[in-house]
XYZ file of C-alpha atoms in Angstrom:
506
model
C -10.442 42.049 -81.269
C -13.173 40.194 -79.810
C -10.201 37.717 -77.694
C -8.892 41.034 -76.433
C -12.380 42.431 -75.207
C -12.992 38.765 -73.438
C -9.612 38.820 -71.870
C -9.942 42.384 -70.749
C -13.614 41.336 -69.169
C -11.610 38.488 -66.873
C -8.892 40.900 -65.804
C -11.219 43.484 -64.633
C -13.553 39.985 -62.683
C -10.526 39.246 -61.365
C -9.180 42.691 -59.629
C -12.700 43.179 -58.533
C -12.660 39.749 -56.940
C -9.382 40.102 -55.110
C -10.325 43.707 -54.070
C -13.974 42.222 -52.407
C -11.661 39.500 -50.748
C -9.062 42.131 -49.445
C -12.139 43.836 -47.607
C -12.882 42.168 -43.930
C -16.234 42.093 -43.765
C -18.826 41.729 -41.068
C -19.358 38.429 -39.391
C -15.870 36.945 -40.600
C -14.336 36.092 -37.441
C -17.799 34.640 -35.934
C -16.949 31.276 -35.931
C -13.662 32.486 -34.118
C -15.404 34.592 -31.277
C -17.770 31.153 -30.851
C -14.485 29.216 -29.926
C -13.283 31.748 -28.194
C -16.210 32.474 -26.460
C -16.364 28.262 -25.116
C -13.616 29.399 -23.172
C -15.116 32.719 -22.167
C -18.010 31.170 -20.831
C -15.765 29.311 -17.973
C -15.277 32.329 -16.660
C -19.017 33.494 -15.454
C -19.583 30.233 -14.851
C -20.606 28.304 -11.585
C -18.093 25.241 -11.678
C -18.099 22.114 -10.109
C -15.252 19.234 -10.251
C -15.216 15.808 -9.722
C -14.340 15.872 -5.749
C -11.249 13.915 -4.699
C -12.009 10.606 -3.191
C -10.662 9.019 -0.055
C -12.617 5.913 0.769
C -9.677 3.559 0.564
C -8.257 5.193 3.484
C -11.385 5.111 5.263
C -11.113 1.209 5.100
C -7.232 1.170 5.944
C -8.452 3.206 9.069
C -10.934 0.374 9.994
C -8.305 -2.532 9.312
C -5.440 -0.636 11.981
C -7.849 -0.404 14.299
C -9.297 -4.296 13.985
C -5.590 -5.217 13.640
C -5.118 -3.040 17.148
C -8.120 -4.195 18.682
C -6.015 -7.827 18.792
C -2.947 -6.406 19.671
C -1.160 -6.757 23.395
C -2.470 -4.535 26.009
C 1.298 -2.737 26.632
C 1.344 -2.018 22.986
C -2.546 -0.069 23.096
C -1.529 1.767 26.182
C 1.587 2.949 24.752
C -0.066 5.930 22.809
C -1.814 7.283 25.791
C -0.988 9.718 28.482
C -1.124 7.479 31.551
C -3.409 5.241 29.712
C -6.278 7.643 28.998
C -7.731 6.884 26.048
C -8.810 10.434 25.734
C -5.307 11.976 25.278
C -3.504 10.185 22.755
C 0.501 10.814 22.389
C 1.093 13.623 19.061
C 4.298 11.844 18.605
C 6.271 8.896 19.422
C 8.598 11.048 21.210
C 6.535 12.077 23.346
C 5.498 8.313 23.483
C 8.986 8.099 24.907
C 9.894 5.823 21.606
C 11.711 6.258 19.194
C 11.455 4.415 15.476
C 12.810 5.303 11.834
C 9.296 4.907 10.108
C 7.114 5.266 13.254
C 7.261 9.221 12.657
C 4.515 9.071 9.365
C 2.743 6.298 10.630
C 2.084 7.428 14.412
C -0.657 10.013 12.758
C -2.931 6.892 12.224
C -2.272 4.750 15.280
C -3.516 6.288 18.303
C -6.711 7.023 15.888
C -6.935 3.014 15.882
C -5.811 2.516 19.836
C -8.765 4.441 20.947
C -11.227 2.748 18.162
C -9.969 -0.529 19.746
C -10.064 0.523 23.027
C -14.226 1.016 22.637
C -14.563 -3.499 22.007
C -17.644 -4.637 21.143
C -19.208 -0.682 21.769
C -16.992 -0.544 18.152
C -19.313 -1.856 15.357
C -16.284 -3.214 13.634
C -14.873 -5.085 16.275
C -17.896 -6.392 17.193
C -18.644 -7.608 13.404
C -15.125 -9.524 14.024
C -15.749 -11.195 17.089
C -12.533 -10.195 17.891
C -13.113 -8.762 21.871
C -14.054 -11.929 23.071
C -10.774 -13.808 21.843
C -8.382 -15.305 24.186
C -5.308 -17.716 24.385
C -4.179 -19.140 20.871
C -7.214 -18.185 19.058
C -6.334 -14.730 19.543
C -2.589 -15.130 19.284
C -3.838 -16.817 15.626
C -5.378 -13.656 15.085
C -2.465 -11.503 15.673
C -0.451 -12.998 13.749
C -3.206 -12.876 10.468
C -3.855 -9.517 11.496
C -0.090 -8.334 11.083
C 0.011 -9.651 7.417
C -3.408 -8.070 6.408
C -2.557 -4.531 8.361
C 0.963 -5.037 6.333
C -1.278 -6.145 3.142
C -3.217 -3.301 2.883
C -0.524 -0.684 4.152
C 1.197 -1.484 0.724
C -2.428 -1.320 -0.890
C -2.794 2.253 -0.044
C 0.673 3.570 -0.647
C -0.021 2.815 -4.374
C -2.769 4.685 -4.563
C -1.757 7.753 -7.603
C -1.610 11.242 -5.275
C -4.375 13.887 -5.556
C -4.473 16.301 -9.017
C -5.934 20.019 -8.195
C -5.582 19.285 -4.385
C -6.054 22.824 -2.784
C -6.448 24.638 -6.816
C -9.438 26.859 -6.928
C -10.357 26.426 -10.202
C -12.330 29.138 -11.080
C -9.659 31.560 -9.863
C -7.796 29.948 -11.647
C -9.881 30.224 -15.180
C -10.792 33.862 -14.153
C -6.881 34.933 -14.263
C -7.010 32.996 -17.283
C -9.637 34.944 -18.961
C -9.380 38.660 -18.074
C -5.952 38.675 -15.939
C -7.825 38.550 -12.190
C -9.179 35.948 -9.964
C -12.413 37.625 -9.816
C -14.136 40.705 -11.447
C -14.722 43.580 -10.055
C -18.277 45.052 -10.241
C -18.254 42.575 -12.917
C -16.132 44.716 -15.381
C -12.746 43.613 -16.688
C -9.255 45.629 -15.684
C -8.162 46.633 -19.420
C -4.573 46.841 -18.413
C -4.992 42.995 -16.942
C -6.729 42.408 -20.428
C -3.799 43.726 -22.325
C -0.320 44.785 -20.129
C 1.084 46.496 -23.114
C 4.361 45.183 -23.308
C 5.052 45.285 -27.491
C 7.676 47.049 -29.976
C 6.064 50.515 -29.541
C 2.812 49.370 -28.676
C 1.507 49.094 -31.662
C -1.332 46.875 -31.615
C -0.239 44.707 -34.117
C 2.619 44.429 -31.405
C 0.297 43.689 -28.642
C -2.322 40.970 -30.476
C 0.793 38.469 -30.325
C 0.188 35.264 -28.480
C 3.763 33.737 -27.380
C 5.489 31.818 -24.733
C 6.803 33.928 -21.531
C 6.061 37.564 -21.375
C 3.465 38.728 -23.848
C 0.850 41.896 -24.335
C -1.802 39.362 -24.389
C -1.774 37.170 -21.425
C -5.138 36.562 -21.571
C -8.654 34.745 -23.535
C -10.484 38.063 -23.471
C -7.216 40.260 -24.552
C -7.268 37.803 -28.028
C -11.083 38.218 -28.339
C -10.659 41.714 -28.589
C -7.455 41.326 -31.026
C -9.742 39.408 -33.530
C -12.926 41.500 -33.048
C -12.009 45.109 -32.173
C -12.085 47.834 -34.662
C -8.902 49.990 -35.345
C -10.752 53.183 -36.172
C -14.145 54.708 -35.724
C -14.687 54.594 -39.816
C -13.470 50.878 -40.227
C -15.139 47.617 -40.103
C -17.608 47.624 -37.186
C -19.389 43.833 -36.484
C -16.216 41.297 -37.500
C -17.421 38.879 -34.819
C -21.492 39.723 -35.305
C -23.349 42.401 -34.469
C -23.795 41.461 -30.814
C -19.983 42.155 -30.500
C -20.051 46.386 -31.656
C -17.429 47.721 -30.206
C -18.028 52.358 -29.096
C -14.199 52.827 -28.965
C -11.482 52.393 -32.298
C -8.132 50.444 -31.097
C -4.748 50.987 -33.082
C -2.384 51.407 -30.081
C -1.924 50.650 -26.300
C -2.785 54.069 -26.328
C -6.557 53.950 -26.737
C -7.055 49.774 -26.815
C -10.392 48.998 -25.537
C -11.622 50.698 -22.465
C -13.650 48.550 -20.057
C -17.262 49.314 -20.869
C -15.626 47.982 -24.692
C -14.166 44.919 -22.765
C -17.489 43.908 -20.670
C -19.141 44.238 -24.200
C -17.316 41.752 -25.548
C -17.598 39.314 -22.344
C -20.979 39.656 -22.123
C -21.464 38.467 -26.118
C -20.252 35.324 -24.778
C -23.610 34.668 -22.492
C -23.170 33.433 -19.495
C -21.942 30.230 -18.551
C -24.568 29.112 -16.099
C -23.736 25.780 -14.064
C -20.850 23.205 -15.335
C -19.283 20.100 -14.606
C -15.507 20.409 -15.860
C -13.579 17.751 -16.666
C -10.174 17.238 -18.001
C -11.673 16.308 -21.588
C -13.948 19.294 -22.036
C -11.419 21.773 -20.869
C -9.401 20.360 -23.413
C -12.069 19.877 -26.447
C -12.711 23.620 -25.898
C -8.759 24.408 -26.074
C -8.494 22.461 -29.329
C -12.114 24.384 -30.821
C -10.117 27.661 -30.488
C -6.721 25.914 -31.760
C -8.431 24.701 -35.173
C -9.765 28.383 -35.885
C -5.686 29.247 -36.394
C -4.788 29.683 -39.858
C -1.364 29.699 -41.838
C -0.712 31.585 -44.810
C 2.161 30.667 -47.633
C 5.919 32.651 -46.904
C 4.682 33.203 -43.393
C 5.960 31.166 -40.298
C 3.166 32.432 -38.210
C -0.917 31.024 -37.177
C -3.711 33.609 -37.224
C -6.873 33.450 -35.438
C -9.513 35.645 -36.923
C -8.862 37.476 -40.323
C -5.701 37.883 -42.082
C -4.274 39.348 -45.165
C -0.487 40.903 -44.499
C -1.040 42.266 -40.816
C -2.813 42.137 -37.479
C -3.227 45.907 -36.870
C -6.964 46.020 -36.776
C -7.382 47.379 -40.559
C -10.167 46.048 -42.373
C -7.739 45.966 -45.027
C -4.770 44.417 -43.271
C -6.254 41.898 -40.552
C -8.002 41.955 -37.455
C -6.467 38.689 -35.954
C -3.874 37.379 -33.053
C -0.553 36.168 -34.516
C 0.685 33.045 -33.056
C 4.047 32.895 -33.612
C 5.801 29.871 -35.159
C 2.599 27.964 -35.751
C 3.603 26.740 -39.064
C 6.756 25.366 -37.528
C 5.099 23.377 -34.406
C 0.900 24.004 -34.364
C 0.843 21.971 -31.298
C 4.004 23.210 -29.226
C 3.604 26.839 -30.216
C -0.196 27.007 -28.925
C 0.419 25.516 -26.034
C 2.704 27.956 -24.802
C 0.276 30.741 -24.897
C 0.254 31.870 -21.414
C -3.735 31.245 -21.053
C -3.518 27.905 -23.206
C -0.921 26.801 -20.502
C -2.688 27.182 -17.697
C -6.165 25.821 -18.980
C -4.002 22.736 -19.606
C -2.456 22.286 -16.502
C -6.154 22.947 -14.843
C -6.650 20.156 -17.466
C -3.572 18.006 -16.353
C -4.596 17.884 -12.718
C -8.394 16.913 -13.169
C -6.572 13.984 -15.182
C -4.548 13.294 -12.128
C -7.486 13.774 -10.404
C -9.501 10.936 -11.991
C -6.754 8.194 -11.774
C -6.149 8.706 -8.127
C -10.097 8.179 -8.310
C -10.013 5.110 -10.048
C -6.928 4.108 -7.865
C -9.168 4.889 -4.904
C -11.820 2.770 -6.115
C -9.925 0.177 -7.072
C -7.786 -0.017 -3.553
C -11.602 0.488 -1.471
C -12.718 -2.331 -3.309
C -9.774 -4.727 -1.499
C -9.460 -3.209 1.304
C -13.455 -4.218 1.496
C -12.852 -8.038 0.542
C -9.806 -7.801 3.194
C -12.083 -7.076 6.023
C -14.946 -9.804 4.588
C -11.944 -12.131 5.257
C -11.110 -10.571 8.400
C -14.815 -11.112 10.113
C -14.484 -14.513 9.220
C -11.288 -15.395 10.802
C -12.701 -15.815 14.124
C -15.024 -18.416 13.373
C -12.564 -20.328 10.741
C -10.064 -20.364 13.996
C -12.472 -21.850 16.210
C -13.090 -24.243 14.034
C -10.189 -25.165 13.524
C -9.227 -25.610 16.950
C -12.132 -27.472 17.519
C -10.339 -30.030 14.984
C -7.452 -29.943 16.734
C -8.774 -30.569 20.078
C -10.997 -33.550 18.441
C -7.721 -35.080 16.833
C -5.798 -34.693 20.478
C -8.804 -36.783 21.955
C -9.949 -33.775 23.895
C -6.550 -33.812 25.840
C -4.036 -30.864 26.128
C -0.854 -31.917 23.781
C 2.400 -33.224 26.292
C 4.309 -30.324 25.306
C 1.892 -27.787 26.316
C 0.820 -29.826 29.257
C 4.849 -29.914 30.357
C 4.396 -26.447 30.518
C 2.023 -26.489 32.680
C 3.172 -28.785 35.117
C 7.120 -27.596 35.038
C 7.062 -24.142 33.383
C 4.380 -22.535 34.495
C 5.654 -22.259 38.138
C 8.735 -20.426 36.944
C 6.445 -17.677 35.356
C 6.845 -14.468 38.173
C 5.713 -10.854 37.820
C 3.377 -12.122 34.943
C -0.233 -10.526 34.134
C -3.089 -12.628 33.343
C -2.755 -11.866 29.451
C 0.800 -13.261 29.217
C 0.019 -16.167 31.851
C -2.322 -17.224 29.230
C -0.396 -16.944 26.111
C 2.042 -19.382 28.132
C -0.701 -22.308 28.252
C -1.275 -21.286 32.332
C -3.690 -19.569 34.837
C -3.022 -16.342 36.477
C -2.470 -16.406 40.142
C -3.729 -13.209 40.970
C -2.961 -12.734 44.433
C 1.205 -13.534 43.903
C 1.125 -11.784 39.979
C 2.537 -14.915 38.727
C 1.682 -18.139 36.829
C -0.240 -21.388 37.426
C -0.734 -24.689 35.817
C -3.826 -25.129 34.435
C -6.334 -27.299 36.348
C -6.324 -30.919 34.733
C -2.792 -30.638 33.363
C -0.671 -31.513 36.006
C -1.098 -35.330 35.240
C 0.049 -35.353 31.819
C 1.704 -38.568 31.274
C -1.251 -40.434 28.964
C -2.432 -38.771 25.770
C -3.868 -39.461 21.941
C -1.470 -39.181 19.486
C 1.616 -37.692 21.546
C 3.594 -38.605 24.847
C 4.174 -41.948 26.274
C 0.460 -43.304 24.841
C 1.307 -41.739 21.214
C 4.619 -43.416 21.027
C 3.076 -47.065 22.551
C 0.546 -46.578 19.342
C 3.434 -45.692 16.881
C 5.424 -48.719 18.305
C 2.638 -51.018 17.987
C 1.587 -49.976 14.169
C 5.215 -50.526 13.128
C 5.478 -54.306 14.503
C 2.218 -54.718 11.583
C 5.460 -53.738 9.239
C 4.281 -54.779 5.630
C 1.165 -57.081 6.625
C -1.602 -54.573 5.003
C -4.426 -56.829 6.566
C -3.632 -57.234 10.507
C -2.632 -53.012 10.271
C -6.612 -52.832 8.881
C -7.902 -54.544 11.665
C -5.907 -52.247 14.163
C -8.287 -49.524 14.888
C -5.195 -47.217 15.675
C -3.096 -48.197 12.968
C -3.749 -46.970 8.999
C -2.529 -48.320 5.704
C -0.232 -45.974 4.525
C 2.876 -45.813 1.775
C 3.200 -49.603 1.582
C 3.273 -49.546 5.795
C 1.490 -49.615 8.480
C 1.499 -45.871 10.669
C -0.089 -44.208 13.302
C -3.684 -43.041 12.250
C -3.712 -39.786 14.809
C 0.200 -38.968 13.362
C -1.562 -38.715 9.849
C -4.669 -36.763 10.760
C -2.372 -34.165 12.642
C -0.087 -34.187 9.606
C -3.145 -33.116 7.307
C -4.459 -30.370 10.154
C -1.735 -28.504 10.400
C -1.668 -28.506 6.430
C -4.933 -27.578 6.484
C -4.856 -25.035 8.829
C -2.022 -23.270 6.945
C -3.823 -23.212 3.742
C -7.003 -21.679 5.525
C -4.796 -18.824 7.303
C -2.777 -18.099 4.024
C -6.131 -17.439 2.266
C -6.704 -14.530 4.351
C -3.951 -12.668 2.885
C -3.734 -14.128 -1.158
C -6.426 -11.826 -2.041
């Protein structure tokens, strides 16, 4: 008797338990309506992104024009109507040339032509020392220039492109969150909110979040599916009492009116100022995503409340079905129409911060390129300074045969190319000259008839290591006896190509 009392006791604990736990009560979808409302907030928010950088081509701008600043006169004058540097060619057609890749990279060289065209008035160019070059020091320079300009072209193309470029992101958040790119009077459109496509339009047909077409496209359309009452006598307060709704929802027929709608916003608070970034758009997607629930024999995810339906009942559920959650929680959230565009907001402020870092990376370079490149005019000079000490202060025979034989030939010359020949410009006939002092050419240190007496007279010391000392001309080399001036011409030029391939092994 007394076993039957006891287990009648626990039958009756147990009904009443499962009948308190059938009843949705108020506050039970607060800590959904707080994720949802992270998202909310976006939307009366002032944002700000991370701007897009572009410093790297700022430097690449300054290295064309250095590397212009050094190149042939014909070539600067080429993007100019009739030479003025004020009216640059658009195009190389209208250049009157005509080059496969010239087309894309034409935009940035009459920008350089008329930087170079300013000399030392340039800060740049007058940082390089580049204006005052002339003869092989600035045909040296050329030639480095070419391979850093080529460089650094290469530098910049790597550079990762632009996320968000032109995306107004809080349109783009707004038509996220109530179906329009901005408010009007600040009240939400309740057929953007919910479109009413469903079976019937039921609103357990419209609070469905799917892929493609769905009843509710939008963040404040599921805040009202899991905080909206379905009649005027059911549960008012599911999401707090901040969130009480004046009109009952059951059916596209009467879902919330705006005033209802603005309600709900405005529970949110506003967002005041933030800083998005592709993580916190994302942490707040995944807040909301971790409210969705699964329940045994049912393929579906609920946020808010559920017990067998989400038709607003306090008996039944006031939730948004997520279909085929159980299946794939990750795939099936993320192609909720809102959810998908938050995360491609997300995906291009990601883009965003590696062409950044790319930037940064590239304008770092590009820097150390141009360090290198205002100290090629004084590692040229010296250099040539070497030279000329090795040569004995005398012009080499093979220039100075220029001068004396080839020099005369040069006709219809200007003073530029006269003096990348080794010659002087005769001005009056537009032609070339020998240079004063090289037309008797026939004694010299190290080459011509002098440099191959020396070379003769070292080799007669063959093998005998102690009369090739004495000779002052003459140095110990390999078992022989050579030339001194052959060797120390020998290590120049090695020297002088390791110096000039430093500028561009960065």
């Amino acid at each position: 008797m007394k076993v039957n009392i006891v287990l009648t006791v626990i039958l009756l604990i147990i009904k009443v338990s499962i009948k308190t736990r059938a009843a949705i009560g108020t506050g039970e979808n607060a800590a959904a309506h707080a994720a949802i409302c992270t998202l909310l907030r976006l939307s009366t928010a002032t944002i700000t992104v991370e701007p897009p950088a572009n410093n790297a081509q700022s430097e690449y701008k300054r290295i064309l024009k250095l590397n212009m600043s050094v190149a042939d006169s014909t070539w600067q004058e080429m993007f100019f109507k009739s030479g003025e540097k004020a009216h640059p060619h658009k195009t190389p057609k209208d250049a009157g040339v005509a080059h496969v890749h010239w087309d894309e990279s034409w935009q940035t060289w009459p920008e350089a032509a008329q930087g170079a065209a300013k000399g030392d008035a340039d800060t740049d160019i007058k940082a390089s020392g580049f204006a005052k070059l002339t003869g092989e020091a600035k045909e040296i320079a050329q030639l480095e220039m070419r391979k850093i300009a080529a460089a650094t072209a290469r530098l910049t193309r790597e550079i990762s492109e632009n996320g968000g470029d032109g995306t107004n992101f809080t349109a783009a958040i707004n038509k996220a969150a109530y179906g329009e790119e901005a408010l009007t009077s600040d009240t939400p459109n309740p057929d953007k909110v919910i479109v009413g496509d469903g079976n019937g339009n039921t609103r357990e047909s419209l609070c469905v979040a799917k892929e493609g077409a769905t009843a509710t496209p939008t963040i404040l359309g599921a805040a009202a599916c899991i905080c909206h009452k379905a009649h005027t006598s059911n549960q008012d307060d599911v999401c707090g009492q901040a969130v009480t709704q004046a009109t009952a929802w059951n059916s596209n027929t009467n879902k919330p009116d705006a005033t209802d709608l603005k309600t709900l916003l405005e529970s949110c608070g506003k967002g005041g100022k933030v800083h998005l970034t592709a993580a916190s758009l994302r942490a707040k997607l995944e807040t909301v995503r971790n409210q969705i629930k699964t329940k045994s024999g049912d393929n579906g995810g609920y946020l808010g409340a559920f017990i067998n339906s989400c038709n607003g009942e306090k008996t039944a559920g006031i939730c948004l079905k997520v279909e085929n959650f159980k299946a794939d929680a990750r795939a099936s959230y993320d192609k909720i129409p809102w959810v998908s565009a938050l995360n491609q907001l997300a995906g291009a402020l990601e883009e965003r911060n590696r062409h950044n870092s790319d930037d940064a990376a590239a304008t770092q370079q590009l820097k150390e390129y141009i360090a290198h490149t205002n100290d090629l005019v004084a590692n040229t000079n010296l250099l040539l300074q070497q030279k000329t000490a090795v040569n004995g202060g005398n012009i080499p025979q093979q220039t100075a045969a220029v001068a004396t034989k080839d020099c005369e030939k040069q006709v219809n010359k200007t003073a530029e190319q006269c003096t990348k020949l080794g010659c002087d410009h005769d001005a009056e006939n537009k032609k070339c000259k020998p240079k004063d002092g090289t037309e008797n050419t026939a004694a010299g240190t190290g080459t011509g008839a002098a440099g191959e007496e020396k070379k003769k007279k070292c080799a007669k010391h063959r093998t005998d290591k102690d009369t090739c000392d004495k000779d002052s001309n003459c140095k110990w080399t390999d078992n022989t006896c050579k030339d001194s001036s052959f060797l120390i011409n020998k290590k120049l030029a090695l020297s002088m190509a390791a110096a000039f391939g430093n500028f561009i092994a960065l």
